[in-house]
Short mmCIF file of C-alpha atoms in Angstrom, two decimals:
data_model
loop_
_atom_site.label_atom_id
_atom_site.label_comp_id
_atom_site.label_asym_id
_atom_site.label_seq_id
_atom_site.Cartn_x
_atom_site.Cartn_y
_atom_site.Cartn_z
CA MET A 293 106.99 90.53 107.02
CA GLN A 294 109.78 88.76 109.12
CA ALA A 295 107.29 86.22 111.10
CA ASN A 296 104.92 85.89 107.90
CA SER A 297 108.79 84.56 106.27
CA ASP A 298 109.67 81.89 108.98
CA GLU A 299 105.68 80.57 108.85
CA LEU A 300 106.47 79.90 105.19
CA HIS A 301 109.81 78.50 105.65
CA ILE A 302 108.53 75.85 107.89
CA GLN A 303 105.18 75.82 106.12
CA THR A 304 107.41 74.49 103.09
CA GLN A 305 109.66 72.51 105.05
CA THR A 306 107.39 70.76 106.37
CA GLN A 307 105.36 70.13 102.97
CA LEU A 308 108.43 69.18 101.69
CA GLY A 309 109.23 66.56 104.27
CA GLU A 310 106.25 64.88 104.05
CA LEU A 311 106.01 64.59 100.40
CA PHE A 312 109.40 63.53 100.68
CA GLU A 313 108.95 60.99 102.89
CA ALA A 314 106.10 59.18 100.64
CA LEU A 315 108.84 60.00 97.49
CA ASP A 316 110.92 57.19 99.50
CA SER A 317 108.50 54.80 101.10
CA GLY A 318 106.85 54.81 97.09
CA THR A 319 103.59 55.69 98.00
CA PHE A 320 102.72 57.59 94.81
CA LYS A 321 99.21 57.93 95.19
CA GLN A 322 99.33 59.69 98.13
CA VAL A 323 101.96 62.48 97.00
CA LYS A 324 100.49 62.85 93.60
CA ARG A 325 97.09 63.96 95.81
CA MET A 326 98.87 65.92 98.49
CA LEU A 327 101.11 67.62 95.77
CA ASN A 328 97.76 68.76 93.19
CA GLY A 329 96.06 70.05 97.21
CA LEU A 330 97.74 72.87 96.14
CA SER A 331 98.18 75.78 94.64
CA ALA A 332 99.99 76.34 91.82
CA VAL A 333 102.14 78.86 93.46
CA GLU A 334 102.82 76.86 96.21
CA ILE A 335 103.49 73.59 93.90
CA ALA A 336 106.50 75.93 91.97
CA HIS A 337 108.06 77.14 95.14
CA LEU A 338 108.60 73.11 96.50
CA LEU A 339 109.60 72.06 92.82
CA GLU A 340 112.58 74.96 93.37
CA SER A 341 113.11 73.84 96.93
CA SER A 342 114.05 70.37 95.26
CA PRO A 343 117.00 68.85 94.14
CA PRO A 344 117.11 67.40 90.84
CA ALA A 345 115.80 63.91 90.97
CA SER A 346 113.40 64.75 93.78
CA ARG A 347 111.93 68.08 91.70
CA ARG A 348 112.16 65.80 88.45
CA ALA A 349 109.66 63.05 90.06
CA LEU A 350 107.33 65.44 91.88
CA TRP A 351 106.63 67.01 88.15
CA ARG A 352 105.64 63.61 86.98
CA LEU A 353 103.18 63.73 89.38
CA VAL A 354 101.32 67.58 88.73
CA ASP A 355 98.34 67.12 86.77
CA LYS A 356 98.35 68.03 83.15
CA ASP A 357 96.14 71.11 83.22
CA LYS A 358 98.19 72.45 86.25
CA GLU A 359 101.33 72.08 84.31
CA GLY A 360 100.48 76.19 82.76
CA ASP A 361 99.99 77.66 85.48
CA ILE A 362 103.30 75.95 87.65
CA LEU A 363 105.75 77.08 84.59
CA GLN A 364 104.13 80.57 85.48
CA GLU A 365 105.34 80.68 88.87
CA LEU A 366 109.09 78.76 88.19
CA PRO A 367 112.42 81.11 87.57
CA ASP A 368 113.96 80.97 84.26
CA ASP A 369 116.24 78.55 84.28
CA ILE A 370 113.92 75.84 86.52
CA GLN A 371 111.51 76.85 83.44
CA ALA A 372 113.79 75.46 81.07
CA GLN A 373 114.48 72.03 82.46
CA PHE A 374 111.05 70.89 82.36
CA LEU A 375 110.30 72.47 78.78
CA ARG A 376 113.40 70.78 77.19
CA ARG A 377 111.47 67.26 78.07
CA MET A 378 108.27 68.59 76.06
CA ASP A 379 107.60 68.28 72.57
CA ALA A 380 105.76 71.72 70.38
CA GLN A 381 101.79 70.32 70.82
CA GLU A 382 102.77 69.68 74.60
CA VAL A 383 103.90 73.53 74.84
CA ALA A 384 101.13 74.71 72.87
CA HIS A 385 98.97 72.84 75.30
CA ILE A 386 99.41 73.85 78.57
CA THR A 387 100.51 77.37 77.11
CA GLU A 388 96.26 77.46 76.04
CA GLY A 389 94.28 80.16 78.05
CA MET A 390 98.10 82.04 79.30
CA ASP A 391 98.38 85.66 79.34
CA THR A 392 100.31 86.46 75.98
CA ASP A 393 103.27 88.10 77.84
CA ASP A 394 103.46 84.71 79.82
CA ILE A 395 103.76 82.81 76.95
CA ALA A 396 105.89 84.49 75.51
CA ASP A 397 107.74 84.49 78.84
CA ILE A 398 107.72 81.15 78.28
CA LEU A 399 108.43 80.54 74.63
CA GLN A 400 111.88 82.48 74.68
CA GLN A 401 113.61 79.56 76.59
CA LEU A 402 112.94 77.18 74.11
CA PRO A 403 115.17 77.20 70.46
CA ASP A 404 113.82 79.12 67.17
CA ARG A 405 112.66 75.92 66.07
CA VAL A 406 110.35 75.05 68.66
CA ILE A 407 109.21 78.32 68.92
CA LYS A 408 108.01 78.17 65.48
CA GLU A 409 106.45 74.26 65.50
CA VAL A 410 104.78 75.92 69.03
CA LEU A 411 103.17 79.01 67.25
CA LYS A 412 101.79 76.61 64.09
CA ALA A 413 100.47 74.63 67.07
CA MET A 414 98.09 77.52 67.89
CA GLY A 415 95.34 79.40 67.21
CA GLU A 416 94.99 82.17 64.70
CA GLN A 417 94.15 84.77 66.63
CA ASP A 418 96.55 83.45 69.93
CA ARG A 419 99.58 83.84 67.33
CA GLN A 420 99.23 87.06 66.05
CA ARG A 421 99.27 88.30 69.59
CA VAL A 422 102.26 86.45 70.88
CA GLU A 423 104.28 87.18 67.50
CA THR A 424 103.40 90.62 68.62
CA VAL A 425 105.63 90.06 71.86
CA LEU A 426 108.31 88.43 70.64
CA SER A 427 109.00 90.99 67.85
CA TYR A 428 110.42 93.15 71.21
CA ASP A 429 113.15 92.32 73.53
CA GLU A 430 112.13 90.72 76.29
CA ASP A 431 112.98 93.81 77.94
CA THR A 432 111.65 95.84 77.28
CA ALA A 433 108.43 97.68 77.63
CA GLY A 434 106.93 95.55 74.69
CA GLY A 435 108.24 92.16 75.92
CA MET A 436 106.50 92.47 78.92
CA MET A 437 103.32 93.77 78.05
CA ASP A 438 99.93 91.48 77.10
CA THR A 439 97.96 92.30 74.17
CA ASP A 440 94.89 91.52 75.97
CA THR A 441 92.88 94.88 75.84
CA ILE A 442 90.14 96.31 75.90
CA THR A 443 89.18 99.95 73.61
CA VAL A 444 86.75 101.86 73.07
CA ARG A 445 86.26 105.22 71.23
CA PRO A 446 85.69 108.50 72.93
CA ARG A 447 82.04 109.23 70.83
CA PHE A 448 80.35 106.26 72.82
CA THR A 449 78.34 107.64 75.51
CA LEU A 450 78.84 105.68 79.47
CA ASP A 451 76.08 103.94 78.51
CA VAL A 452 76.88 101.93 75.04
CA VAL A 453 80.35 101.05 76.88
CA LEU A 454 78.89 99.44 80.00
CA ARG A 455 76.88 97.31 77.65
CA TYR A 456 79.27 96.94 75.84
CA LEU A 457 81.89 95.35 79.10
CA ARG A 458 78.35 93.23 79.74
CA ARG A 459 79.09 90.80 76.52
CA HIS A 460 82.70 90.56 78.34
CA GLU A 461 82.79 87.03 80.69
CA GLU A 462 85.17 88.57 82.38
CA LEU A 463 87.45 91.55 82.13
CA PRO A 464 91.13 91.51 81.51
CA ALA A 465 93.54 90.81 85.36
CA SER A 466 94.09 93.85 86.60
CA THR A 467 91.56 96.24 84.48
CA ASP A 468 91.68 99.81 86.00
CA SER A 469 90.58 101.84 82.75
CA LEU A 470 89.79 101.25 79.83
CA ILE A 471 91.99 102.59 76.93
CA VAL A 472 90.78 105.36 74.51
CA VAL A 473 91.89 105.57 71.01
CA ASN A 474 90.66 106.85 67.62
CA ARG A 475 89.70 105.10 64.07
CA LYS A 476 93.39 104.21 63.54
CA ASP A 477 93.69 102.29 67.36
CA GLU A 478 95.99 105.60 67.73
CA PHE A 479 96.46 106.47 71.75
CA LEU A 480 93.89 109.08 72.71
CA GLY A 481 93.46 108.80 77.10
CA LEU A 482 91.99 106.33 79.82
CA LEU A 483 88.49 105.76 81.20
CA PRO A 484 88.86 105.35 84.99
CA LEU A 485 86.06 102.26 86.20
CA SER A 486 85.96 104.55 88.95
CA LYS A 487 84.46 107.82 86.54
CA LEU A 488 82.46 105.30 84.48
CA LEU A 489 80.26 103.44 87.22
CA THR A 490 79.49 106.73 89.02
CA THR A 491 78.78 109.40 85.70
CA ASP A 492 75.57 109.91 84.49
CA PRO A 493 75.60 107.13 81.55
CA SER A 494 73.99 109.60 78.90
CA ILE A 495 77.90 111.53 79.00
CA THR A 496 80.39 110.96 76.24
CA VAL A 497 83.98 109.09 76.68
CA ARG A 498 85.07 112.35 75.85
CA GLU A 499 83.51 114.38 78.40
CA VAL A 500 85.05 112.22 81.29
CA MET A 501 88.07 110.31 79.81
CA SER A 502 92.40 111.58 81.02
CA THR A 503 93.92 112.64 78.81
CA ASP A 504 96.85 113.93 81.08
CA VAL A 505 98.32 110.47 80.78
CA GLU A 506 101.05 109.29 78.57
CA ALA A 507 100.86 105.53 77.80
CA ILE A 508 104.73 103.83 77.62
CA ASP A 509 106.63 103.10 74.41
CA ALA A 510 107.07 99.26 73.68
CA ASN A 511 110.82 100.36 73.39
CA LEU A 512 111.34 101.16 76.85
CA PRO A 513 113.77 99.00 79.08
CA ASP A 514 111.40 97.07 81.66
CA THR A 515 113.57 99.20 84.34
CA GLU A 516 112.25 102.39 83.30
CA VAL A 517 108.97 100.95 83.67
CA ALA A 518 109.03 99.62 86.77
CA ASN A 519 110.20 103.59 88.37
CA LEU A 520 107.42 104.78 85.89
CA PHE A 521 104.54 102.25 88.07
CA GLU A 522 106.65 103.23 90.83
CA ARG A 523 106.60 107.36 90.55
CA ASN A 524 102.94 106.82 89.49
CA ASP A 525 101.22 103.99 91.85
CA TRP A 526 100.02 102.76 88.15
CA VAL A 527 97.89 100.02 88.42
CA SER A 528 98.09 99.34 84.88
CA ALA A 529 99.69 101.34 81.39
CA PRO A 530 98.73 101.48 78.35
CA VAL A 531 102.13 100.21 75.54
CA VAL A 532 102.33 101.59 72.23
CA ALA A 533 104.26 101.52 69.14
CA GLU A 534 106.42 104.45 67.59
CA ASP A 535 103.45 104.85 65.55
CA GLY A 536 101.24 105.48 68.68
CA LYS A 537 99.18 103.07 68.61
CA VAL A 538 97.79 100.91 70.96
CA VAL A 539 99.80 97.75 70.77
CA GLY A 540 99.39 95.76 75.00
CA ARG A 541 98.85 97.46 78.47
CA ILE A 542 101.62 96.24 81.26
CA THR A 543 100.19 95.43 84.99
CA ILE A 544 101.53 95.85 87.70
CA ASP A 545 102.24 91.74 88.60
CA ASP A 546 104.45 92.05 85.57
CA VAL A 547 105.75 95.38 87.18
CA VAL A 548 106.43 93.26 90.07
CA ASP A 549 108.28 90.71 88.48
CA VAL A 550 110.62 92.88 86.96
CA ILE A 551 111.16 94.72 90.09
CA ARG A 552 112.11 90.99 92.06
CA GLU A 553 114.30 90.35 89.31
CA ASP A 554 116.12 93.01 89.55
CA ALA A 555 116.99 92.82 93.19
CA ASP A 556 117.75 88.97 92.86
CA HIS A 557 120.20 90.32 90.18
CA SER A 558 121.75 93.13 92.28
CA LEU A 559 122.54 90.45 95.21
CA MET A 560 123.53 87.68 92.99
CA SER A 561 126.09 90.16 90.90
CA MET A 562 127.86 91.01 94.22
CA ALA A 563 129.03 87.71 94.62
CA GLY A 564 129.88 87.19 90.70
CA LEU A 565 126.53 84.81 89.56
CA ASP A 566 123.88 84.92 87.40
CA GLU A 567 120.08 85.94 88.96
CA GLU A 568 118.93 83.02 87.74
CA GLU A 569 121.37 80.63 89.85
CA ASP A 570 119.71 77.70 90.67
CA THR A 571 119.61 76.95 94.32
CA PHE A 572 119.62 72.93 93.16
CA ALA A 573 121.32 73.68 90.54
CA PRO A 574 123.57 70.01 89.37
CA VAL A 575 127.52 70.56 90.45
CA MET A 576 128.53 70.37 86.65
CA ARG A 577 126.38 73.18 85.65
CA THR A 578 127.10 75.26 88.75
CA THR A 579 131.06 74.90 88.88
CA PRO A 580 131.87 76.59 85.57
CA ARG A 581 129.60 79.90 86.13
CA ARG A 582 131.63 80.67 89.68
CA ALA A 583 135.00 79.17 88.32
CA ILE A 584 134.91 82.36 85.99
CA TRP A 585 134.71 84.66 89.03
CA LEU A 586 137.56 83.11 91.32
CA GLY A 587 139.79 83.04 88.21
CA VAL A 588 138.60 87.33 87.93
CA ASN A 589 139.19 87.34 91.57
CA LEU A 590 142.47 85.44 91.19
CA LEU A 591 143.81 87.63 88.87
CA THR A 592 143.32 90.62 91.17
CA ALA A 593 144.57 88.84 93.76
CA ILE A 594 147.91 88.57 92.29
CA THR A 595 148.07 91.96 91.00
CA ALA A 596 147.97 93.10 94.83
CA SER A 597 150.51 90.68 96.17
CA ALA A 598 152.52 92.10 93.45
CA VAL A 599 152.17 95.25 94.37
CA ILE A 600 153.52 94.38 97.80
CA SER A 601 157.07 92.35 96.45
CA ILE A 602 157.91 95.18 95.66
CA PHE A 603 158.46 96.64 99.35
CA GLN A 604 159.65 92.90 100.37
CA ASP A 605 162.66 94.65 101.69
CA THR A 606 160.73 97.85 103.53
CA ILE A 607 158.28 94.47 105.24
CA ASP A 608 161.70 92.72 105.81
CA LYS A 609 162.66 95.21 107.91
CA VAL A 610 159.80 96.31 109.86
CA VAL A 611 157.85 93.74 110.58
CA ALA A 612 154.71 95.46 112.16
CA LEU A 613 154.28 97.10 108.32
CA ALA A 614 152.62 93.16 108.08
CA VAL A 615 150.77 93.43 110.86
CA LEU A 616 149.17 96.68 109.67
CA MET A 617 149.16 96.57 106.50
CA PRO A 618 145.24 94.37 105.06
CA ILE A 619 143.65 97.05 107.69
CA VAL A 620 144.08 99.83 105.23
CA ALA A 621 143.21 97.65 102.30
CA SER A 622 139.92 96.59 104.18
CA MET A 623 139.25 100.29 105.49
CA GLY A 624 139.33 101.12 101.78
CA GLY A 625 137.41 98.11 100.86
CA VAL A 626 134.33 99.12 102.87
CA ALA A 627 134.86 102.97 102.03
CA GLY A 628 134.17 101.71 98.03
CA SER A 629 131.71 99.21 98.82
CA GLN A 630 128.92 101.91 100.30
CA THR A 631 129.64 104.18 97.85
CA LEU A 632 129.77 101.56 95.14
CA THR A 633 126.48 100.20 96.10
CA VAL A 634 124.73 103.88 96.51
CA VAL A 635 125.46 104.68 93.11
CA ILE A 636 124.26 101.39 91.96
CA ARG A 637 121.03 101.71 93.19
CA GLY A 638 121.02 105.52 92.40
CA MET A 639 121.33 104.73 88.46
CA ALA A 640 119.28 102.06 88.47
CA LEU A 641 116.70 104.31 89.70
CA SER A 642 117.83 107.10 86.92
CA GLN A 643 118.74 109.10 89.38
CA VAL A 644 122.18 109.55 88.49
CA GLY A 645 123.58 111.21 85.36
CA ARG A 646 125.55 113.87 83.94
CA HIS A 647 123.33 116.75 84.98
CA ASN A 648 124.85 115.49 88.53
CA LEU A 649 127.74 113.57 87.89
CA GLY A 650 130.02 116.06 88.92
CA TYR A 651 128.08 116.94 92.26
CA LEU A 652 127.58 113.38 93.19
CA LEU A 653 131.53 112.68 92.39
CA SER A 654 132.21 116.08 95.24
CA LYS A 655 130.04 114.53 97.60
CA GLU A 656 131.62 111.18 97.64
CA ALA A 657 134.78 112.55 97.80
CA THR A 658 134.71 115.22 100.64
CA VAL A 659 132.38 112.27 102.77
CA GLY A 660 136.06 109.43 101.77
CA LEU A 661 138.02 112.57 102.69
CA ILE A 662 136.44 113.26 106.38
CA ASN A 663 135.88 109.42 107.11
CA GLY A 664 139.44 109.18 106.18
CA PHE A 665 140.85 111.89 108.58
CA ILE A 666 138.71 110.56 111.47
CA TRP A 667 139.48 106.72 111.06
CA ALA A 668 143.45 108.08 110.14
CA LEU A 669 143.54 109.95 114.18
CA VAL A 670 142.00 106.51 115.58
CA MET A 671 144.62 103.80 114.10
CA GLY A 672 147.63 106.51 114.54
CA GLY A 673 146.53 106.48 117.70
CA ILE A 674 146.11 103.00 118.38
CA ALA A 675 149.12 102.63 116.15
CA ALA A 676 151.55 104.86 118.06
CA TYR A 677 150.47 103.52 121.67
CA TRP A 678 150.78 99.79 120.05
CA PHE A 679 154.06 99.78 118.85
CA GLN A 680 155.84 102.86 120.42
CA ASP A 681 156.76 104.36 116.56
CA ILE A 682 155.51 107.42 115.60
CA ASN A 683 156.21 107.35 112.30
CA LEU A 684 154.26 104.21 112.08
CA ALA A 685 151.37 105.99 113.06
CA ILE A 686 152.18 108.94 110.33
CA ILE A 687 152.49 106.28 107.71
CA ILE A 688 149.07 104.33 108.09
CA ALA A 689 147.23 107.70 109.15
CA ALA A 690 148.16 108.99 105.40
CA ALA A 691 147.65 105.98 103.97
CA MET A 692 144.41 105.43 105.27
CA VAL A 693 143.44 109.17 104.42
CA ILE A 694 144.43 108.62 100.56
CA ASN A 695 143.04 104.57 100.09
CA LEU A 696 139.30 106.35 101.81
CA LEU A 697 139.59 108.92 99.89
CA THR A 698 140.33 106.76 96.62
CA ALA A 699 137.78 104.38 97.04
CA ALA A 700 134.69 107.44 97.49
CA THR A 701 135.76 108.71 94.44
CA MET A 702 136.45 105.54 92.27
CA GLY A 703 132.53 103.81 93.62
CA ALA A 704 131.40 107.07 92.53
CA LEU A 705 132.89 107.17 89.43
CA LEU A 706 133.25 102.86 88.80
CA PRO A 707 129.46 102.49 87.92
CA VAL A 708 129.64 105.27 85.61
CA LEU A 709 132.72 104.09 82.90
CA LEU A 710 131.23 100.55 83.75
CA ARG A 711 128.21 101.12 81.87
CA ALA A 712 129.40 103.59 79.37
CA MET A 713 132.02 100.31 78.41
CA LYS A 714 128.56 98.75 78.00
CA ILE A 715 129.53 96.13 80.66
CA ASP A 716 127.14 95.72 83.89
CA PRO A 717 128.23 97.52 87.04
CA ALA A 718 126.14 95.55 89.71
CA LEU A 719 128.65 92.54 87.92
CA ALA A 720 131.69 94.08 88.14
CA GLY A 721 131.79 96.90 89.85
CA SER A 722 132.85 95.24 92.95
CA VAL A 723 135.78 92.95 91.68
CA ALA A 724 137.53 96.25 89.58
CA LEU A 725 136.93 98.27 93.31
CA THR A 726 138.25 96.12 95.52
CA THR A 727 141.52 95.65 93.23
CA VAL A 728 142.13 99.60 92.96
CA THR A 729 140.99 99.83 97.20
CA ASP A 730 143.43 96.92 97.35
CA VAL A 731 146.54 98.39 95.23
CA VAL A 732 146.44 101.84 96.63
CA GLY A 733 146.20 101.11 99.46
CA PHE A 734 149.46 99.08 99.37
CA PHE A 735 150.85 100.93 97.56
CA ALA A 736 150.47 104.41 99.80
CA PHE A 737 150.68 102.52 102.72
CA LEU A 738 154.59 100.59 101.74
CA GLY A 739 155.36 103.22 99.67
CA LEU A 740 155.00 105.64 102.61
CA ALA A 741 156.85 103.12 105.17
CA THR A 742 159.69 102.74 102.07
CA TYR A 743 160.13 106.40 102.49
CA PHE A 744 160.69 106.49 105.88
CA TYR A 745 162.41 103.98 106.54
CA ALA A 746 164.98 103.63 104.43
#
């Protein structure tokens, strides 16, 4: 895996170097030929890896018939940059022939006025399909589904179904089963292609279809859809509206996108950033996004400093306190982050809920307490040897136990509380936890020191 990643990195940098050299020398025909000789995925990766000015220059050299395929592979932020420069007719042209869910994803980057104009420029059938997807929130099963489905009735024989399939030029991508519906288009079950091809053609669909599979509700959040696909090893799954009628299907490629977006979200949220953060975004766009969370962090740092200032006289008396003080806060921060990460992951996988929250809190508090005692003994011994002061050893040991217990407990509790307050735990959890561990750590350590040295 690492070798493949390194090879891709080297290949990308080599291609970028060749293209930029050609651009700098003004040989645009050579750049155009090189660029359009690549696949849509490779071009998208090159665009994503380019600074804004080069990105715009490369986009102008892309063949018109490739633009739609490339846009599908770009992150939303970069998609929007190119879409803002297109009129409704251009957008309608590049989305022609795309899957419905991909068209909907692109249209959601545009203002409502432009969306209406693009829909008007579409054919009747395509417009109805796209409007169906757009009627659902983009983070739900309905928002990620494709309306291109093949449905069959249970009363038909497999021979009839096979002849019906042969009338199609091609099957929708990732088709592993046909959807069985009644006359009202209500979901009844699935007919796997493997059974269709290996069973006696005279047998009816009803006799071989699978009825133990439940369709996905169109309003189900996309993260839960991804969990269902992971647990059941699905390649595709039907989507139904509230009335039980089939409105589309979700395929594994759409689920992979959701998983990747969730991973990006978790990673970027640790730094208070948006998962759509463009690596090469302009300075004036990047600066405000980061400034907000730097401001939040400054407030939390001021809070911790205010706690320290309360015990300024004690620190003046015992200079060693200033040396040891960061250790308590740091240990609490690491212990809390470990718990926070595990709990947020569990919530993302729908493993954490009211029924097991009590056990989780108890378990994490116990782990924090045990680790607290272990490292309190270690640090207490180091402090006693370092400063030849048994009181100082007792103080830092007790403070470490208190802070590690608090950190583990709050690391488990904060994500649940933040979600209940409709705040993203991945985004705000680490900031809130750092504040708690710093304040508690400093207060416990300096408070105990004040008691011993007063």
